[in-house]
XYZ file of C-alpha atoms in Angstrom:
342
model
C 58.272 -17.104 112.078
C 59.264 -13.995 114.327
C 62.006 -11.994 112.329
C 65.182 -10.836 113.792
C 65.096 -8.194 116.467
C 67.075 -4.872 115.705
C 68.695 -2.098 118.147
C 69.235 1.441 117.795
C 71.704 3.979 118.689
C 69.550 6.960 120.099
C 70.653 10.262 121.629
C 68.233 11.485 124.380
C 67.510 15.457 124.862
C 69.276 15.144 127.408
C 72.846 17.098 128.816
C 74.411 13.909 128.349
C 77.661 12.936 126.414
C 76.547 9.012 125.961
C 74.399 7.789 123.699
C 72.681 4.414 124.688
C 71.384 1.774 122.569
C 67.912 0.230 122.674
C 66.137 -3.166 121.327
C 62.665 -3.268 118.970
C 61.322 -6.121 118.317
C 60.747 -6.803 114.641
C 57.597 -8.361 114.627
C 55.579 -5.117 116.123
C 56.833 -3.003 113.598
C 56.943 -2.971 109.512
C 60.003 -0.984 109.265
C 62.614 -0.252 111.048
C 63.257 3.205 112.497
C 65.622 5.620 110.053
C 67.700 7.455 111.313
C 66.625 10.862 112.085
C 63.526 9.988 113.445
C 61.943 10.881 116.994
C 61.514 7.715 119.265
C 60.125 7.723 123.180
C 62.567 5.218 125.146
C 62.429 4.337 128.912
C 65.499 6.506 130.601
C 66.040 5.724 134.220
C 62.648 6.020 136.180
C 61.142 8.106 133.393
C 60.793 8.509 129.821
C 62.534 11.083 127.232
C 62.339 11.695 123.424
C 65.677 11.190 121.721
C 66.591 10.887 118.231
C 67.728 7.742 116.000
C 71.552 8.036 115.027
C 71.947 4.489 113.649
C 71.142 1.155 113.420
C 72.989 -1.859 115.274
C 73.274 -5.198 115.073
C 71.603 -6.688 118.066
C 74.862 -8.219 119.277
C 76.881 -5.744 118.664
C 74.872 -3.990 121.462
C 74.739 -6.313 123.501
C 70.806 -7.050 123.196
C 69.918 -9.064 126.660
C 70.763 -6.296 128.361
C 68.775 -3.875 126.396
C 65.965 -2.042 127.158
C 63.197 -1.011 124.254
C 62.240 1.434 122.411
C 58.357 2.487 124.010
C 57.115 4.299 120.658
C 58.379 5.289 117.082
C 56.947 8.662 116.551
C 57.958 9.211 113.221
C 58.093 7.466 110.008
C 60.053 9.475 108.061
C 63.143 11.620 109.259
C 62.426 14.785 111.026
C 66.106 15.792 111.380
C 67.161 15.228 107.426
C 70.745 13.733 106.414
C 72.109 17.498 105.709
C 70.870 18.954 109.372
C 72.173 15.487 110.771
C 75.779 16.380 109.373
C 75.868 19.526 111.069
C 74.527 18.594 114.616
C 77.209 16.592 114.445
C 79.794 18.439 113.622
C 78.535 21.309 116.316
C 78.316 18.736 118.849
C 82.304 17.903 118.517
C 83.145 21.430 117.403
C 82.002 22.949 120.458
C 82.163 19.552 122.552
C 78.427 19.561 123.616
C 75.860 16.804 124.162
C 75.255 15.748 120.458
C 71.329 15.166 122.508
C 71.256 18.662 123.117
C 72.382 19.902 120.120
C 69.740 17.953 117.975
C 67.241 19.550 120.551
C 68.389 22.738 119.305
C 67.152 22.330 115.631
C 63.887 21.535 116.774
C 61.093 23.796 117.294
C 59.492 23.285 121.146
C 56.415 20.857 120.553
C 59.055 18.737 118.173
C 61.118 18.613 121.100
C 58.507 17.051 123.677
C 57.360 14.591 121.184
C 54.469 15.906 119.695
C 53.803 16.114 115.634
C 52.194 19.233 114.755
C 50.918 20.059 110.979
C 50.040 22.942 109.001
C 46.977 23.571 108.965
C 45.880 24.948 105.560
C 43.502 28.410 105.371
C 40.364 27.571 103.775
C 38.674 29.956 101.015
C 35.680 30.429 99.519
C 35.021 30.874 95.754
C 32.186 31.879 93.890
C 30.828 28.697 91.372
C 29.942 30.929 88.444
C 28.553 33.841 87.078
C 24.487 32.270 87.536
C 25.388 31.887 91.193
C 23.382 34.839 92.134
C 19.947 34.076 90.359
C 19.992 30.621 92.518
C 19.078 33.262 95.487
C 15.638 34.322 96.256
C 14.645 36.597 99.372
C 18.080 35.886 100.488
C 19.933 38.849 101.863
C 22.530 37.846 103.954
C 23.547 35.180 101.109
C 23.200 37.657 98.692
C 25.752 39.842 100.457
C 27.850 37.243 101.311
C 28.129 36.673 97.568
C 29.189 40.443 96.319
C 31.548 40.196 99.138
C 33.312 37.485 97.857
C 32.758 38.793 94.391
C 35.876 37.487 91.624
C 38.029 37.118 94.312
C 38.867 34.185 96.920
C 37.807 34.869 100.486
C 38.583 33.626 103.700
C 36.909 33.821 107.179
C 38.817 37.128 108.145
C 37.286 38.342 104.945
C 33.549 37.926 106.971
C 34.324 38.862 110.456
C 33.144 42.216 110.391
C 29.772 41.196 109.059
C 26.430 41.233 112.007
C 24.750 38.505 111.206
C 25.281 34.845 111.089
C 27.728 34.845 108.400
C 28.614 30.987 108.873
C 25.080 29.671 108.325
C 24.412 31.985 105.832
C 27.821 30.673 103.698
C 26.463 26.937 104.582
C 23.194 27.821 102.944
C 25.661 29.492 99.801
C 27.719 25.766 99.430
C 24.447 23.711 99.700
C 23.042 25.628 96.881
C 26.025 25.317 94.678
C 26.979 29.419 94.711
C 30.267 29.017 96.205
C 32.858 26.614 97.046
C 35.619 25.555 99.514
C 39.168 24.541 99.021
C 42.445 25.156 100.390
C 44.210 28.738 100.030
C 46.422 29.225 96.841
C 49.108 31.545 97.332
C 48.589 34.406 94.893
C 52.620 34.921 94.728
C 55.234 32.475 93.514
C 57.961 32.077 95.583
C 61.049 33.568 93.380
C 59.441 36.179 91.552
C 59.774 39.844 92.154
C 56.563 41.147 93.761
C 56.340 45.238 93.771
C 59.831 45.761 94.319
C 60.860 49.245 93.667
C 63.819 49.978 90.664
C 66.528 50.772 92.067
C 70.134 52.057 90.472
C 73.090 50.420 91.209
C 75.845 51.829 91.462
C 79.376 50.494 90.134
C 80.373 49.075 93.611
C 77.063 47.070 94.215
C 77.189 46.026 90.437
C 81.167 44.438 91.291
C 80.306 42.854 94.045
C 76.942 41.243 92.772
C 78.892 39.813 89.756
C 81.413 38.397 92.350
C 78.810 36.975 94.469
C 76.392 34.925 91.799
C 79.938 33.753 90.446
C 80.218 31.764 93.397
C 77.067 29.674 93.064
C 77.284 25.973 92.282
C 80.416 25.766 95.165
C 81.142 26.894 98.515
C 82.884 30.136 99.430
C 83.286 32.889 101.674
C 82.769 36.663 101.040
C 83.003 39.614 103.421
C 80.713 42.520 101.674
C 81.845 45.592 103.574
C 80.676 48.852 103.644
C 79.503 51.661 105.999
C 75.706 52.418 107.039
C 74.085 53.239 103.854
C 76.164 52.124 101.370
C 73.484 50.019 100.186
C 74.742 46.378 101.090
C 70.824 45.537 101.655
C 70.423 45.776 97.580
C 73.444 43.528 97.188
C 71.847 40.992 99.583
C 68.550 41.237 97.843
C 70.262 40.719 94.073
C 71.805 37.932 95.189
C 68.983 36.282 96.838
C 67.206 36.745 94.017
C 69.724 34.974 92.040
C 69.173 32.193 94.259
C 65.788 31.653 93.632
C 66.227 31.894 90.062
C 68.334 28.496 90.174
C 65.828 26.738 92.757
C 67.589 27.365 95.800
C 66.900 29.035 99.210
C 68.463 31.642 100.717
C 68.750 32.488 104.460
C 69.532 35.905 106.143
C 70.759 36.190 109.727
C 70.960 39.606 111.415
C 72.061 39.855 115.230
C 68.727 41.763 116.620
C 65.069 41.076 116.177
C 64.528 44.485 115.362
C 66.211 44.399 112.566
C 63.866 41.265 111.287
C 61.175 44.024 111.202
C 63.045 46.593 109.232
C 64.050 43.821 106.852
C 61.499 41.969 106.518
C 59.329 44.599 104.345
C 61.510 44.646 101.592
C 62.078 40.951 101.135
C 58.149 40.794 100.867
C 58.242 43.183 98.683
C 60.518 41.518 96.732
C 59.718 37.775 97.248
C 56.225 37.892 98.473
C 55.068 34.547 100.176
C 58.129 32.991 99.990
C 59.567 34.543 102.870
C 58.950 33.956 106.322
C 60.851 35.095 109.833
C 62.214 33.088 112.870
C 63.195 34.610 116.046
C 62.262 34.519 119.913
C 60.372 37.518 119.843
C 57.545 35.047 117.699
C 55.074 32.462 119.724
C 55.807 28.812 120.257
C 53.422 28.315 117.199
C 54.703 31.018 115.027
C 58.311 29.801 115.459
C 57.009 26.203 115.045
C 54.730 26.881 111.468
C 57.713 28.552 110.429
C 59.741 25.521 110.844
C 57.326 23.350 109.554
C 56.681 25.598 106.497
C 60.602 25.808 105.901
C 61.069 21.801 106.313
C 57.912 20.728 103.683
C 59.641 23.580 101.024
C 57.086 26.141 101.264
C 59.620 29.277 102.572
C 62.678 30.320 99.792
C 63.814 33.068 102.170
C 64.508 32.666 105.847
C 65.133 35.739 107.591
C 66.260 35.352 111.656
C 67.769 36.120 114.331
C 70.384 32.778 115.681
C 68.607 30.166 116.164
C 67.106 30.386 112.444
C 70.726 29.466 111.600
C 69.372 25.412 112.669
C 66.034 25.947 110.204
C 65.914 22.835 108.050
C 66.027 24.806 104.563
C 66.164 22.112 101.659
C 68.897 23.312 98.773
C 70.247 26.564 100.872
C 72.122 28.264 97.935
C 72.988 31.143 100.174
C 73.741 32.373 103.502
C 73.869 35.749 104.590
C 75.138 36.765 107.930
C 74.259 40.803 108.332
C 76.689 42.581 110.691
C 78.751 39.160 111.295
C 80.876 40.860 113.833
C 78.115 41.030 116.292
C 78.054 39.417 119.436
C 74.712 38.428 119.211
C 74.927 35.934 116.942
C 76.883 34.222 120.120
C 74.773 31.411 122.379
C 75.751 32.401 125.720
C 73.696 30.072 127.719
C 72.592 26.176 127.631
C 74.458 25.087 124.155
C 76.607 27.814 123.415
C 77.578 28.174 119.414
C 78.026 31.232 117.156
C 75.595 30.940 114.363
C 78.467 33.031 112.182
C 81.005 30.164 112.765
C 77.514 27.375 112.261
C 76.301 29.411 108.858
């Protein structure tokens, strides 16, 4: 027995103000579509990608008329609850296309439908300390092996080798002298890595207490203090407070060449854990940098605007560097300050 039919509210990338409602049939699909999840619908002559706001009963939307949904690209949300909230309040905030302004929180190949992944770095490993007397009149194993020594190695680790490096490593797994697996971060996100001691003085001490006070609800601070006065430290004490309670922290400063000047003490500090979105970076750096944020893998987000949209699970803290800056202001397309959205 066919079960009941369902339709969906979807909002199309699209400069549009409506959203429009569409019919699946039940029977061709297990589940129904949750909301936050990508769908390809038929949109005039063409087809767009548009997101699922809700579910609605079928008469409710009038479901003759309907058209339906061509393809349900994702199972699982790819705009979460939290990010959901906040597209929609930017969408009547700044009374934009709530289509557009989901299209904003997306990284480019998210936006035309596609479903990249991570893709993990593979290592190699040496098996055991007898590894080396499985080789006879083997030299390019052989030296593949003291290269890789006690450590893990990856392929960048070989690349300046002249021979064949890649059979030669086959050869090495066949025999049992080294292995593969996926790369294991050598940092842990939330602990200090290298960072330099550094005395406070009374001023930064005041106005760290004030600031890790504030955790657990939401307020506003504004930290001032003239070039050099050492608000940087304060920043990085207080991110590190976040991390200490599970939580992420984002930092937003108005240039990208700031990010660069920035971003070597927060790896000093927080290692692998951080990573950096801006429009200086590739289509695939900003979109692994999404991806690596959503699936929990980045504790510190460093960026210019647009990171302000980054889908950061438990953000503890946001830090807006040199708020007054009118860079932080859209001025094109969907036009938001990412002060006002932080």
């Amino acid at each position: 027995m066919p079960r009941e039919s369902f339709a969906v509210e979807v909002a199309v990338f699209a400069p549009l103000r409506k959203t429009y409602h569409y019919l699946q049939d039940a029977d061709n699909w297990r589940e129904p579509p949750v909301v936050g999840a990508r769908v390809k619908v038929p949109f005039g002559r063409g087809v767009r990608i548009g997101v699922v706001l809700a579910l609605v009963p079928p008469s409710t939307a009038g479901a003759r008329r309907l058209k339906t949904v061509i393809e349900l690209i994702d199972d699982t949300p790819v705009i979460g609850a939290p990010m959901m909230r906040l597209a929609r309040w930017a969408a009547d905030y700044y009374q934009h296309p709530i289509g557009e302004v989901l299209a904003a929180t997306l990284p480019g190949p998210l936006r035309h439908g596609r479903t990249p992944a991570l893709r993990q770095t593979v290592e190699w490993v040496v098996t055991g300390p007898d590894a080396v007397t499985k080789l006879r009149n083997a030299p390019r194993q052989s030296a593949l092996l003291e290269l890789i020594g006690n450590r893990p190695a990856t392929a960048a680790d070989f690349e300046a080798l002249d021979f064949d490096w890649r059979r030669a490593l086959h050869e090495l797994e066949k025999k049992g002298c080294v292995m593969r697996r996926a790369q294991v971060s050598s940092r842990r996100p939330g602990i200090v890595c290298g960072a330099p001691v550094v005395e406070l003085n009374a001023g930064q001490k005041a106005a760290i207490q004030r600031l890790n006070s504030a955790f657990g609800s939401f307020r506003a601070h504004l930290l001032h203090g003239v070039t050099g006065s050492g608000k940087t430290e304060v920043y990085l004490a207080v991110i590190h407070t976040a991390l200490d309670r599970d939580l992420t922290a984002l930092l937003l400063v108005p240039e990208i060449i700031l990010t660069q000047q920035m971003v070597v003490r927060l790896e000093q500090r927080f290692g692998d854990a951080v990573a950096v979105l801006h429009s200086g970076l590739t289509e695939r750096e900003r979109t692994l940098a999404w991806l690596r944020c959503r699936d929990g893998q980045v504790k510190v987000l460093m960026g210019t605007r647009s990171a302000v949209w980054a889908p950061l699970p438990r953000l503890g803290v946001v830090i807006v560097d040199e708020e007054h800056d009118g860079s932080f202001k859209q001025q094109d397309g969907f036009r938001y300050n990412a002060r006002d959205v932080a």
